[in-house]
Tab-separated table of C-alpha atoms and ligand atoms in Angstrom:
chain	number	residue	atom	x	y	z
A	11	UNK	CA	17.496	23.298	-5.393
A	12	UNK	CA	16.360	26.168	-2.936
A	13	UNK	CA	14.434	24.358	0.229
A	14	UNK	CA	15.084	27.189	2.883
A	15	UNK	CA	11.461	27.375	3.948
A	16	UNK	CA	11.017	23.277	3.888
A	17	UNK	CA	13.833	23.502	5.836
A	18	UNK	CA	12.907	26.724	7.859
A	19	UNK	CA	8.964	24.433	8.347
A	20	UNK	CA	10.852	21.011	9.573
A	21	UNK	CA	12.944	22.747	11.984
A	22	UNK	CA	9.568	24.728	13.769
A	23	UNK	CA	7.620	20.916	13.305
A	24	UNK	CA	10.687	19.324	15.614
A	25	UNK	CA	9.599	21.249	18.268
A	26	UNK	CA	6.013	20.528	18.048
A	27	UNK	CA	5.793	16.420	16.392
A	28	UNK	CA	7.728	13.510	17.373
A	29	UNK	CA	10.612	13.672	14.840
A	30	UNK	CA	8.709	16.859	13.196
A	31	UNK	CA	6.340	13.819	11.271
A	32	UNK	CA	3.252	12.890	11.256
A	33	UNK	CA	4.568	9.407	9.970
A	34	UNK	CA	7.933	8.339	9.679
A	35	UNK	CA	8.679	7.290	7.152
A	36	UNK	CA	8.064	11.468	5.217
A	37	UNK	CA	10.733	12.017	7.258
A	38	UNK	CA	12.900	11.361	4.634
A	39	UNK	CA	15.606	9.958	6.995
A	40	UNK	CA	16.681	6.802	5.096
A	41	UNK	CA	18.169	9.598	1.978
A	42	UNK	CA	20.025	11.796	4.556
A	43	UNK	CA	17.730	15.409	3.566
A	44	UNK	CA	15.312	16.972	5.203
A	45	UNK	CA	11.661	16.462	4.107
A	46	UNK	CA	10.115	18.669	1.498
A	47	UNK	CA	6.655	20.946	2.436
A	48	UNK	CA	4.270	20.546	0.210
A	49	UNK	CA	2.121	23.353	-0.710
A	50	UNK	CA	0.278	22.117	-3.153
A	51	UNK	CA	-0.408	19.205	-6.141
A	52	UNK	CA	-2.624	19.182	-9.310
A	53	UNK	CA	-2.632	15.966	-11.630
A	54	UNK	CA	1.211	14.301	-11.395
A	55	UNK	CA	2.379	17.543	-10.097
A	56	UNK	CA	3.568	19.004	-6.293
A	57	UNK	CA	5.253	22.041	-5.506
A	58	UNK	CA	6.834	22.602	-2.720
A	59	UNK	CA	7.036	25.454	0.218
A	60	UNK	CA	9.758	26.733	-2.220
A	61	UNK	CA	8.078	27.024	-5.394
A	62	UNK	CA	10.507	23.699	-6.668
A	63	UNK	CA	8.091	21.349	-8.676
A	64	UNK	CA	8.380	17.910	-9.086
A	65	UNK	CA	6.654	15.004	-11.029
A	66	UNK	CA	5.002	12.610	-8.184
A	67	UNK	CA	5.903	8.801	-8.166
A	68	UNK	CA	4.461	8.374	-4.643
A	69	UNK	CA	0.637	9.490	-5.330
A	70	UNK	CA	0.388	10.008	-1.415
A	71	UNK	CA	1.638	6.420	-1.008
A	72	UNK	CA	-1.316	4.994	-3.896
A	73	UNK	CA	-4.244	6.743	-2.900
A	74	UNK	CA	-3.785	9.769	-5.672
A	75	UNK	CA	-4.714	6.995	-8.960
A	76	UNK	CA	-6.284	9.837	-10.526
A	77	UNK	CA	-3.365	12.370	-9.829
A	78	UNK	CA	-4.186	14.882	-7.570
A	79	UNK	CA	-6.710	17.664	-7.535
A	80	UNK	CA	-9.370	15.713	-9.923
A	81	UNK	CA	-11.812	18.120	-10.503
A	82	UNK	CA	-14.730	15.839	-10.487
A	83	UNK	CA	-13.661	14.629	-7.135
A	84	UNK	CA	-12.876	18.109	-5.574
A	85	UNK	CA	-16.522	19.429	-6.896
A	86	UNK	CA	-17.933	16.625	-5.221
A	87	UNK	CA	-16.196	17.143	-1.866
A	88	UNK	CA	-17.039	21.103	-1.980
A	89	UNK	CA	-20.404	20.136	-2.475
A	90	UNK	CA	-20.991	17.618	0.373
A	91	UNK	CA	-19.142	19.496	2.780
A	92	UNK	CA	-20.943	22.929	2.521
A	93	UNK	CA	-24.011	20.129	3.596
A	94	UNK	CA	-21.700	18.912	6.620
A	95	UNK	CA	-18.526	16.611	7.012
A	96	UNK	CA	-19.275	14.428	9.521
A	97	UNK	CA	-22.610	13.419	11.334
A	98	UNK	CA	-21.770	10.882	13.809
A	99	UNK	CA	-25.021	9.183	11.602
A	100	UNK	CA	-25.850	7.069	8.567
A	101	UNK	CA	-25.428	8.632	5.256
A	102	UNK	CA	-26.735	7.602	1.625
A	103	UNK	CA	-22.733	8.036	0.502
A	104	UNK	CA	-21.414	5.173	2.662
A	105	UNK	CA	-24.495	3.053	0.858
A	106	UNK	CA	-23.051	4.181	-2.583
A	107	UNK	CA	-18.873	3.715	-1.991
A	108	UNK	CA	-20.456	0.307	-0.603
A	109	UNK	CA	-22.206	-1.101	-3.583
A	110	UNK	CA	-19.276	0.100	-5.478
A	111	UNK	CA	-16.699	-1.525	-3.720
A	112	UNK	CA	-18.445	-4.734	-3.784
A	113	UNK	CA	-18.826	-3.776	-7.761
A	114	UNK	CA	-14.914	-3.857	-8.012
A	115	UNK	CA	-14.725	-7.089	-6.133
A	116	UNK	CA	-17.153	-9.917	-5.994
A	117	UNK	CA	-15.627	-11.634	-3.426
A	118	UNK	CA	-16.450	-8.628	-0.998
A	119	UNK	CA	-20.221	-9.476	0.029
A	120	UNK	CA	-20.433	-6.846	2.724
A	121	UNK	CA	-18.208	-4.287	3.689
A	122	UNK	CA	-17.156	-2.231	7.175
A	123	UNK	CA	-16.133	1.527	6.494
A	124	UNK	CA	-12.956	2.596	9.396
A	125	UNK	CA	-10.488	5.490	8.398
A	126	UNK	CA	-7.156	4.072	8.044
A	127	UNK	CA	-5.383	0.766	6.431
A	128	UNK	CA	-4.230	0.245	10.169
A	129	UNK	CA	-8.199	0.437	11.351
A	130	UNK	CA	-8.921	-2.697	8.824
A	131	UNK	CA	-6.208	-4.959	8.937
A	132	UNK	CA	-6.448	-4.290	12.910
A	133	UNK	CA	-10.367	-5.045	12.848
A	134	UNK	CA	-10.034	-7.993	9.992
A	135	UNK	CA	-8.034	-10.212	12.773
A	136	UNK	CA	-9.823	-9.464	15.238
A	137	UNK	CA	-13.497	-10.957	13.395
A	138	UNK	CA	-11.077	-13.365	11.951
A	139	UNK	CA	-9.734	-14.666	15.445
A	140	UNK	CA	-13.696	-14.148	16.698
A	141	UNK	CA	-14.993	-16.181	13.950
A	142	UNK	CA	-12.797	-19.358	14.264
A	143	UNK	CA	-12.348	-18.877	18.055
A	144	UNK	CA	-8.172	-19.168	17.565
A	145	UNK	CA	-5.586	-16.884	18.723
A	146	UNK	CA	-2.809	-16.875	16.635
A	147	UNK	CA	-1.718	-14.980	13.333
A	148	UNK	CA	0.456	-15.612	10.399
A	149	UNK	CA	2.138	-12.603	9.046
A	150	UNK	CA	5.197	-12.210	6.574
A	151	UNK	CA	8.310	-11.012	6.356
A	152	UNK	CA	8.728	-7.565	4.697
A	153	UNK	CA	4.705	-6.873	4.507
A	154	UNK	CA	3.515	-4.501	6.443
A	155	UNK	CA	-0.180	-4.619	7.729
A	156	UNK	CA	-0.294	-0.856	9.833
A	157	UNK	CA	0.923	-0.229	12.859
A	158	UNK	CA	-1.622	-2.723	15.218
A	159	UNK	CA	0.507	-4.266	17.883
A	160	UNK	CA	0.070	-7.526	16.806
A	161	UNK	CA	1.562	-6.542	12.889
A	162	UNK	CA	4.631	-4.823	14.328
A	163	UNK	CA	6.226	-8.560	15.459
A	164	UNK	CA	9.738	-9.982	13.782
A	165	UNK	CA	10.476	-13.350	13.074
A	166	UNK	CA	11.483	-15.979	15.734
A	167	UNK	CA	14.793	-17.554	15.408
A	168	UNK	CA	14.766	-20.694	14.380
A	169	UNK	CA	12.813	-23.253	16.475
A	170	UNK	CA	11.478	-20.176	18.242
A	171	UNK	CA	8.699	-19.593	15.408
A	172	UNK	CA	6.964	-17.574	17.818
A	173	UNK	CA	7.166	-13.472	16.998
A	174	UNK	CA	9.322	-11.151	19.221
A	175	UNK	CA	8.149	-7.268	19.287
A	176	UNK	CA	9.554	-5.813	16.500
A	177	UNK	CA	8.676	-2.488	18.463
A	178	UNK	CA	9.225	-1.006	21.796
A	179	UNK	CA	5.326	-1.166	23.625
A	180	UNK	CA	4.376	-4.396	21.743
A	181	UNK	CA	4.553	-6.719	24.892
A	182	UNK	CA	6.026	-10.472	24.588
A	183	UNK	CA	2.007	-11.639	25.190
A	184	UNK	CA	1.028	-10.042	22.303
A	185	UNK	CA	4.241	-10.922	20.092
A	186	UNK	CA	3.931	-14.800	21.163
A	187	UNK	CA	0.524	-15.102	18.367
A	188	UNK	CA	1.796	-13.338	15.624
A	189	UNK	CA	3.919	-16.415	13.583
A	190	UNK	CA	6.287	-15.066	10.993
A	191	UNK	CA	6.726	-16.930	7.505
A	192	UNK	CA	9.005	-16.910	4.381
A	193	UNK	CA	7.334	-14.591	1.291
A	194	UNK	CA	6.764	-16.693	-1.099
A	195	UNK	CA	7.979	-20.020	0.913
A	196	UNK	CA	5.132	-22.224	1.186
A	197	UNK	CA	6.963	-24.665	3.174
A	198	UNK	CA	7.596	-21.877	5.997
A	199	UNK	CA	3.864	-21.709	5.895
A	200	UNK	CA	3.217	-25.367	6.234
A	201	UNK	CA	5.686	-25.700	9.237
A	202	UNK	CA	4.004	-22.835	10.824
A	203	UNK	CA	1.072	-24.521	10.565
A	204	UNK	CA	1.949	-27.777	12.175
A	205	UNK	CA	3.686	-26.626	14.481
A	206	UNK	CA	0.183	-24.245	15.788
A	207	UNK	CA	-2.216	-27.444	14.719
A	208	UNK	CA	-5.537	-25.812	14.700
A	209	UNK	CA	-4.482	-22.327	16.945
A	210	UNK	CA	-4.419	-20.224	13.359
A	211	UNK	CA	-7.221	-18.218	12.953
A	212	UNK	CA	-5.874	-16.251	10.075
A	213	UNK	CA	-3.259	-15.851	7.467
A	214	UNK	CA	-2.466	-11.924	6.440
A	215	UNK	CA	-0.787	-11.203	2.699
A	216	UNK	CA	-0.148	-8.364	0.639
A	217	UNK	CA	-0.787	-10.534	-2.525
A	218	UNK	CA	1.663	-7.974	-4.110
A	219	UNK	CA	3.755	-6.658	-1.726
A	220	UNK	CA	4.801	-3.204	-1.571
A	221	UNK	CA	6.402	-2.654	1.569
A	222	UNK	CA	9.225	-4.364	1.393
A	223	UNK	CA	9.224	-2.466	-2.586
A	224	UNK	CA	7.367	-3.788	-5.017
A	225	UNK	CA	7.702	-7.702	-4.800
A	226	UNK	CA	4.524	-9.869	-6.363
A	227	UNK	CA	3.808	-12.884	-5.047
A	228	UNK	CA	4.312	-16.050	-6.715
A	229	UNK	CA	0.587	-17.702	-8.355
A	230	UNK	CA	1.355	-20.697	-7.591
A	231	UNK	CA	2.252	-19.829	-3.786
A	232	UNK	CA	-0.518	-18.058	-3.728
A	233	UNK	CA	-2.960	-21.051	-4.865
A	234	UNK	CA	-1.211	-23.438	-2.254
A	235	UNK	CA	-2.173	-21.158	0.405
A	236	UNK	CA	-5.363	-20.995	-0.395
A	237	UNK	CA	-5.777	-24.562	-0.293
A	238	UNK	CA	-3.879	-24.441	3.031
A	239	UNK	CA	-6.321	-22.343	4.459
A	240	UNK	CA	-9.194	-23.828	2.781
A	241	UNK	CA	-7.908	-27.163	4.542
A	242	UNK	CA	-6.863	-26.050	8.013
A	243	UNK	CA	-10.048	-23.580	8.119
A	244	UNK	CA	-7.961	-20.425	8.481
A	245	UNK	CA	-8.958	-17.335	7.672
A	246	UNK	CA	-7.294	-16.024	4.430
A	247	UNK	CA	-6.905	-12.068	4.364
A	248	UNK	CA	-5.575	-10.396	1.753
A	249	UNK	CA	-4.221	-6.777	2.623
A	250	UNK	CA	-5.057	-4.842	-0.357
A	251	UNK	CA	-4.862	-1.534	1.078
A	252	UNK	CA	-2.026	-0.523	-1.502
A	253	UNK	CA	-2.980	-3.057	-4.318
A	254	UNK	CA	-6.783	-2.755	-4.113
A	255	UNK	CA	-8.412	-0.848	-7.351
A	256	UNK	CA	-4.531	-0.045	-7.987
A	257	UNK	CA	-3.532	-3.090	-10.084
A	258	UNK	CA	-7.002	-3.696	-11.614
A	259	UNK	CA	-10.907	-3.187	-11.131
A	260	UNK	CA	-10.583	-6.017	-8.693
A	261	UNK	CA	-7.698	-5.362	-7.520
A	262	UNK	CA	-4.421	-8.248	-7.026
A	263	UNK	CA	-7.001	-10.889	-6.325
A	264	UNK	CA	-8.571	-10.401	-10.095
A	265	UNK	CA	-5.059	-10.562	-11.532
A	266	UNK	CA	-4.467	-13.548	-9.802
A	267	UNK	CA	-7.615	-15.088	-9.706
A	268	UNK	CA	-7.630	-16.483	-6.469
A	269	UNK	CA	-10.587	-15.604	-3.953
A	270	UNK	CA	-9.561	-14.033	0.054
A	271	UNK	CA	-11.904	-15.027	3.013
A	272	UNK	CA	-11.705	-11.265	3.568
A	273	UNK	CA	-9.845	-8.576	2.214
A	274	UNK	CA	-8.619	-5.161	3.778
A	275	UNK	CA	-8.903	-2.071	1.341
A	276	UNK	CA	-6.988	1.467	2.039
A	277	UNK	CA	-5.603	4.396	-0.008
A	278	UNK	CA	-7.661	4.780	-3.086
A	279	UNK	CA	-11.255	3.960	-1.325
A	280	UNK	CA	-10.600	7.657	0.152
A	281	UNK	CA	-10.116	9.846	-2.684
A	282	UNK	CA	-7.101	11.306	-0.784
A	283	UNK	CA	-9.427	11.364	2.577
A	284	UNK	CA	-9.054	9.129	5.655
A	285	UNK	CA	-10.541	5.874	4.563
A	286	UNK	CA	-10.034	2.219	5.254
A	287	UNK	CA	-12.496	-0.837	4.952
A	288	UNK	CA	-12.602	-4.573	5.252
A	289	UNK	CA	-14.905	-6.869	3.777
A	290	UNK	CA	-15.312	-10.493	2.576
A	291	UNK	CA	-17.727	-13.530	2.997
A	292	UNK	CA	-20.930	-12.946	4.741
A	293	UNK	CA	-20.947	-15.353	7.315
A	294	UNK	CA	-17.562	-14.100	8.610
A	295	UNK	CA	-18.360	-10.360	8.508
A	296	UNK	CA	-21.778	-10.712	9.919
A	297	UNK	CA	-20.118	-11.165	13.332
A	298	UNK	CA	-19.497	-7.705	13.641
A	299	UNK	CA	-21.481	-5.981	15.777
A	300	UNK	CA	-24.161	-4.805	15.438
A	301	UNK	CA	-25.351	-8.050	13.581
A	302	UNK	CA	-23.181	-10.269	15.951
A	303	UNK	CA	-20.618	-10.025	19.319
A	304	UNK	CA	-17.342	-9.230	17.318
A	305	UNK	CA	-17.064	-5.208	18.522
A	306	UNK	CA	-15.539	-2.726	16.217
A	307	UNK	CA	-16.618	1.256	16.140
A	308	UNK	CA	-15.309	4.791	14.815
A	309	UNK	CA	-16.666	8.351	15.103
A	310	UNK	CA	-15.586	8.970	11.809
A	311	UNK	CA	-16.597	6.033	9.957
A	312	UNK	CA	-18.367	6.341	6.994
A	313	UNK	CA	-18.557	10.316	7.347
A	314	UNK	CA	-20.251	11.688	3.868
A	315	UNK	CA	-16.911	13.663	2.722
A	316	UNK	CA	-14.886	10.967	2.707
A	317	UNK	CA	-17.412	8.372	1.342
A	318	UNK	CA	-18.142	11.096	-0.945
A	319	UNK	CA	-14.292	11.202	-2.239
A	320	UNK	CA	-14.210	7.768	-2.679
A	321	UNK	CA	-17.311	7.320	-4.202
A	322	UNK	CA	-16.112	9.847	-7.041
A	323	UNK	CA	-13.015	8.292	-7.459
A	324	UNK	CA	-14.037	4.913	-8.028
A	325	UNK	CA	-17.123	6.060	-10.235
A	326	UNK	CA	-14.792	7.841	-12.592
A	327	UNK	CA	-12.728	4.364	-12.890
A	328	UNK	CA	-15.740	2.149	-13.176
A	329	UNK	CA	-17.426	5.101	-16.065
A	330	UNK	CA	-13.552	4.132	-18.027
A	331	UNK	CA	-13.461	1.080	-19.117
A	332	UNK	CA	-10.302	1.259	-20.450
A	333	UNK	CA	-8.646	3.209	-17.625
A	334	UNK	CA	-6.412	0.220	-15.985
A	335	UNK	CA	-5.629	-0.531	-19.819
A	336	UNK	CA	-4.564	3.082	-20.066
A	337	UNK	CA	-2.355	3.541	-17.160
A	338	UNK	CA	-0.820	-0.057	-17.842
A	339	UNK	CA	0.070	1.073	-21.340
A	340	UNK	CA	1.755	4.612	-19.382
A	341	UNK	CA	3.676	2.127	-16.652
A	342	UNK	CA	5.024	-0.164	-19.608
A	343	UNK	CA	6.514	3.333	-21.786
A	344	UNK	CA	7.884	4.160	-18.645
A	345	UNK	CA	9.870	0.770	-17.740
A	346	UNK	CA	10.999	0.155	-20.937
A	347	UNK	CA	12.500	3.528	-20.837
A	348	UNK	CA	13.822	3.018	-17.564
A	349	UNK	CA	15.257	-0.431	-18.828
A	350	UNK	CA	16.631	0.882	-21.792
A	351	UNK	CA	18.776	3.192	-19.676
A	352	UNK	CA	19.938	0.689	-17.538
A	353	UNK	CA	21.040	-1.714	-20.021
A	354	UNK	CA	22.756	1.043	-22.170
A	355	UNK	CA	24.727	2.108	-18.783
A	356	UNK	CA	25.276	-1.498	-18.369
A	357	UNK	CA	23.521	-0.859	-15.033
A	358	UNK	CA	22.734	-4.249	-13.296
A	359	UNK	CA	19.232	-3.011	-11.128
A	360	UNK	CA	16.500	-5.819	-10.267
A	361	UNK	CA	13.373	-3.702	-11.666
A	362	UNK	CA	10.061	-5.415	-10.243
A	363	UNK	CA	6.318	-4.449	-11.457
A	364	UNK	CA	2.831	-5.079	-11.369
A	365	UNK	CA	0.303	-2.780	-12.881
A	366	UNK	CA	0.958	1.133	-11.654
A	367	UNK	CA	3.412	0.027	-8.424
A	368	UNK	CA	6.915	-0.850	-9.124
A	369	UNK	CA	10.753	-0.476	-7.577
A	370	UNK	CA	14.113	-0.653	-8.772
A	371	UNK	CA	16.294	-2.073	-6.023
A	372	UNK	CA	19.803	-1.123	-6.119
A	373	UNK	CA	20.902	-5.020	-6.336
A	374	UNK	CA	21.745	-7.349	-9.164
A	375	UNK	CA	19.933	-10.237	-6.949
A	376	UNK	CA	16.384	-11.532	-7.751
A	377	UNK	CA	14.251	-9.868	-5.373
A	378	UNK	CA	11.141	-12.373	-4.078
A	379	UNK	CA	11.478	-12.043	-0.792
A	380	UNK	CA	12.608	-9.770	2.554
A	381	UNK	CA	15.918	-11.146	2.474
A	382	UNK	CA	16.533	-10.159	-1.245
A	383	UNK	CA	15.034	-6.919	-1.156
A	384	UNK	CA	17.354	-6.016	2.027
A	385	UNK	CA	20.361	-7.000	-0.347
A	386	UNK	CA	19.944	-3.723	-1.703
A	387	UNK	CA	22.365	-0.964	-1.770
A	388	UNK	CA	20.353	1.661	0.771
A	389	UNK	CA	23.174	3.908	0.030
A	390	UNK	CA	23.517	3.946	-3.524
A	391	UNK	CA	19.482	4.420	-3.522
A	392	UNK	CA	19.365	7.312	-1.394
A	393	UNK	CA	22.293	9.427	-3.687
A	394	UNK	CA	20.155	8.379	-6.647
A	395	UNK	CA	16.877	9.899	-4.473
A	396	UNK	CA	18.332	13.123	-4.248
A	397	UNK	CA	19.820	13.088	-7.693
A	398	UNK	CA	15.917	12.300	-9.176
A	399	UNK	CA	14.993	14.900	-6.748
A	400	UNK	CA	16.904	17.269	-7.919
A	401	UNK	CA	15.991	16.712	-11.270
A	402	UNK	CA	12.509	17.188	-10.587
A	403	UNK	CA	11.234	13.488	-9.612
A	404	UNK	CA	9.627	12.965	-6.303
A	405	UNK	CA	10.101	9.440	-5.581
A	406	UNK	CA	9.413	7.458	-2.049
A	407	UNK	CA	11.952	8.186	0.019
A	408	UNK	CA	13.332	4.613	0.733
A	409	UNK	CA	14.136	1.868	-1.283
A	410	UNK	CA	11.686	-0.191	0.033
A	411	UNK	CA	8.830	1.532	-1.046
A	412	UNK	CA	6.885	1.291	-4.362
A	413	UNK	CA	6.566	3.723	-6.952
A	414	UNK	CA	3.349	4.525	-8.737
A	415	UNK	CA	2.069	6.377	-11.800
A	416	UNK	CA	-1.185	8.020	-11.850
A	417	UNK	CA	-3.726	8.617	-14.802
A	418	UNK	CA	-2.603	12.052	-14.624
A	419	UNK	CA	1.145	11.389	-15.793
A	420	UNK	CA	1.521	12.207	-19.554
A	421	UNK	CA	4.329	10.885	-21.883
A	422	UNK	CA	6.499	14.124	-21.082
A	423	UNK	CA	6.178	13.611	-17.453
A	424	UNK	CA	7.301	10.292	-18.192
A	425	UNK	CA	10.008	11.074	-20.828
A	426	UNK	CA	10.964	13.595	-18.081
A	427	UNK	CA	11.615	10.300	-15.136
A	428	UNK	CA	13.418	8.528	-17.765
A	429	UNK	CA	15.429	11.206	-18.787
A	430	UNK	CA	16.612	12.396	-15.263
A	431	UNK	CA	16.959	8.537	-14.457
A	432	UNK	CA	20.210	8.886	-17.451
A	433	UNK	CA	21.810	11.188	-16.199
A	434	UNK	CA	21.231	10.642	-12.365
A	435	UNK	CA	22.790	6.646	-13.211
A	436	UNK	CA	25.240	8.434	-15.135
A	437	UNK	CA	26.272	10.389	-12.143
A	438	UNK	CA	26.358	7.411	-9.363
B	524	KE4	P1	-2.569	3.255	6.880
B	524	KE4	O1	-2.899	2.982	8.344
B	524	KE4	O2	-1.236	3.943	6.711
B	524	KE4	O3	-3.715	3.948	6.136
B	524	KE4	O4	-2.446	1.815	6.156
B	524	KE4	C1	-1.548	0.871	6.673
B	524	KE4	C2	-1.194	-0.099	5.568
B	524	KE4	C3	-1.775	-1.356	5.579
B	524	KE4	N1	-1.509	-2.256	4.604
B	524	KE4	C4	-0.675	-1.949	3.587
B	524	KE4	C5	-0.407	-2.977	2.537
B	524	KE4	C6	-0.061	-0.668	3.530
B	524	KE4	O5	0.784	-0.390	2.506
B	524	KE4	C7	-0.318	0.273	4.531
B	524	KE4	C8	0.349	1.635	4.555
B	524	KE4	N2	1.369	1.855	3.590
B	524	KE4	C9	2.404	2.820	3.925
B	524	KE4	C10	3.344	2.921	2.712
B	524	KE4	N3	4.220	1.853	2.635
B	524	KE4	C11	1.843	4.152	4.319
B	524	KE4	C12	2.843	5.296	4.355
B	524	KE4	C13	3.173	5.706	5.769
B	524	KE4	O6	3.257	4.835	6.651
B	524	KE4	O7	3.381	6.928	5.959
């Protein structure tokens, strides 16, 4: 595969980005290649600065649902933009993505536009530690929340329980309220909790996780921390940035039928623009200013493109009604494909799924947790990157990542992954 000008492009970038990346993790770093340029992407397609094109199993990291270049949604962006981008002003779009949003998911009563996952989980603890008056946070291992200080913490040892940086620039002040627990351990939760009696203003959960790959979260650890929450009066945020309108209308918390305090929203709410939100019960979200003292602002918030963008995409969904039934019936020809292979190759990979987001981790282990998930083999997964690669499939580049489909990848494009997924097994 010819990537002389991806290659030509990264080594210009070094000189001019940290690490030639906008984010890190495009670097491509934990394969051992340099990262691809993309030039351009129409439904489950991107080609590259070198003309190589590849089916798309990252979907920008979820937001692309619809596979890229929708028309409906590009017509609608040329349209508001030759009207102006952004107007430092209300807009009637940020009105419309609103009452959609809250459409999607009831338990979202009013809702605060920002630009980035990072912007909501980041503004969702603050109202959250404003509304109860506590101070600290509980996070888990192996979900990832953005890049706020307060998210980038480890785990204590033992006794510790209170968070170390997990970053250089986080200081120890900020680490010491940011409490680490067990995915799907409700007992690490409980001790957490006694041990901070009444200092917990909120608990932060990707309900399905996808940052540690794709690991759901058990129901019934989900339902005992909502009665935790419900009993200690903490704040219970689910981080739907990736899961939100990606496993159904109403997102993880419809599949599992259990109801967040507040819930942070990402990705697919932008169409492919810079958009993030958080939302939840009135009385809690009412305390940001202007209606009350909690302060949170952005230039860019709720600028007409972007509302725009994600106003189109989430009206096309809501016109389908059976567009999540659709896509589910794409993911399952796809994993049973995938399975099939693996089981004829006597291959012994822990495949997990939920909806359109799934990973196969290079381990034989049952993966529920941080700990399982890093039992993977990182090596194994990054020759069987470049082998996919090669054959045309653009997956994350990490094993702990999740994979999507979009409603743009047809049954060849998905023959195509399982097909390149034989013989790039066959060669490990
Ligand atoms: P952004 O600030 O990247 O828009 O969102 C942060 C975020 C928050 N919550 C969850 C559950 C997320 O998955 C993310 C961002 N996800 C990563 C992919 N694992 C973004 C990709 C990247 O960092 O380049």
């Amino acid at each position: 595969m010819k990537t002389t000008k991806s290659d030509k492009l990264f080594k210009e970038a070094q000189k001019h980005l940290p690490g030639g990346v906008n984010s890190p993790v495009r670097a491509f770093k934990s394969v051992g290649r340099n990262p691809l340029y993309i030039k351009k992407a129409k439904g489950a397609k991107l080609t590259d600065a070198d003309g190589n094109v590849f089916i798309d199993y990252i979907g920008s990291w979820g937001p692309m649902i619809l596979g890229h270049t929708r028309k409906e949604v590009i017509n609608a962006i040329k349209k508001v933009a030759t009207d102006g981008t952004s107007f430092g002003a209300c807009c009637e779009q940020e009105i419309l993505l609103a009452k959609l949003i809250k459409k999607f998911v009831p338990s979202v009563e009013i809702v605060r536009m920002v630009n980035s996952g990072t912007e909501a989980t980041m503004s969702a603890m603050r109202l959250a530690r404003g509304f109860t008056q506590r101070e600290k946070i509980i996070k888990f291992e192996g979900c990832y929340h953005g890049h706020a200080d307060s998210f980038l913490i480890k785990a204590g040892s033992g006794v510790a329980t209170l968070g170390l940086p997990d970053s250089p620039g986080v200081t120890k002040s900020t680490a010491k309220d940011t409490l680490t627990a067990k995915y799907n351990d409700i007992e690490s939760v409980y001790r957490l909790v006694e041990k901070n009696k009444d200092s917990v203003a909120a608990v932060f959960i990707e309900p399905v996780a996808g940052n540690m790959g794709c690991v759901p979260a058990e129901k019934d650890f989900l339902i005992k921390l909502r009665e935790l929450c419900d009993a200690e009066k903490i704040v219970l945020i689910f981080d739907e940035v990736m899961t939100g309108f990606r496993l159904a209308r109403g997102g993880a918390q419809e599949i599992y039928g259990i109801t967040p305090d507040l819930t942070t929203f990402g990705k697919i709410i932008g169409g492919g623009l810079p958009v993030g939100a958080y939302g939840g019960r009135r009385e809690i979200m009412e305390m940001i200013a202007p209606a009350g003292p909690v302060y949170q602002a952005g230039t860019l918030s709720g600028n007409p493109l972007a509302m725009q963008a994600g106003y189109e995409t989430l009206k096309i969904i809501d016109n389908d009604k059976n567009f999540y039934k659709k896509l589910g019936d794409s993911c399952q020809y796809l994993y049973d494909g995938l399975l099939e292979v693996n089981k004829k190759l006597n291959k012994n990979l822990t495949f997990n799924s939920c909806g359109s987001m799934f990973t196969m981790f290079f381990t034989d282990q049952k993966v529920t947790d941080f700990d399982s998930a890093k039992t993977s083999d990182t090596k194994a997964f990054g020759r069987y990157f470049n082998l996919m690669l090669a054959g045309g499939i653009y997956l994350p580049p990490s094993q702990l990542e999740a994979w999507f489909v979009s409603a743009a990848h047809s049954h060849k494009d998905l023959d195509k992954a399982i097909k390149t997924h034989h013989s790039a097994m066959k060669a490990l």
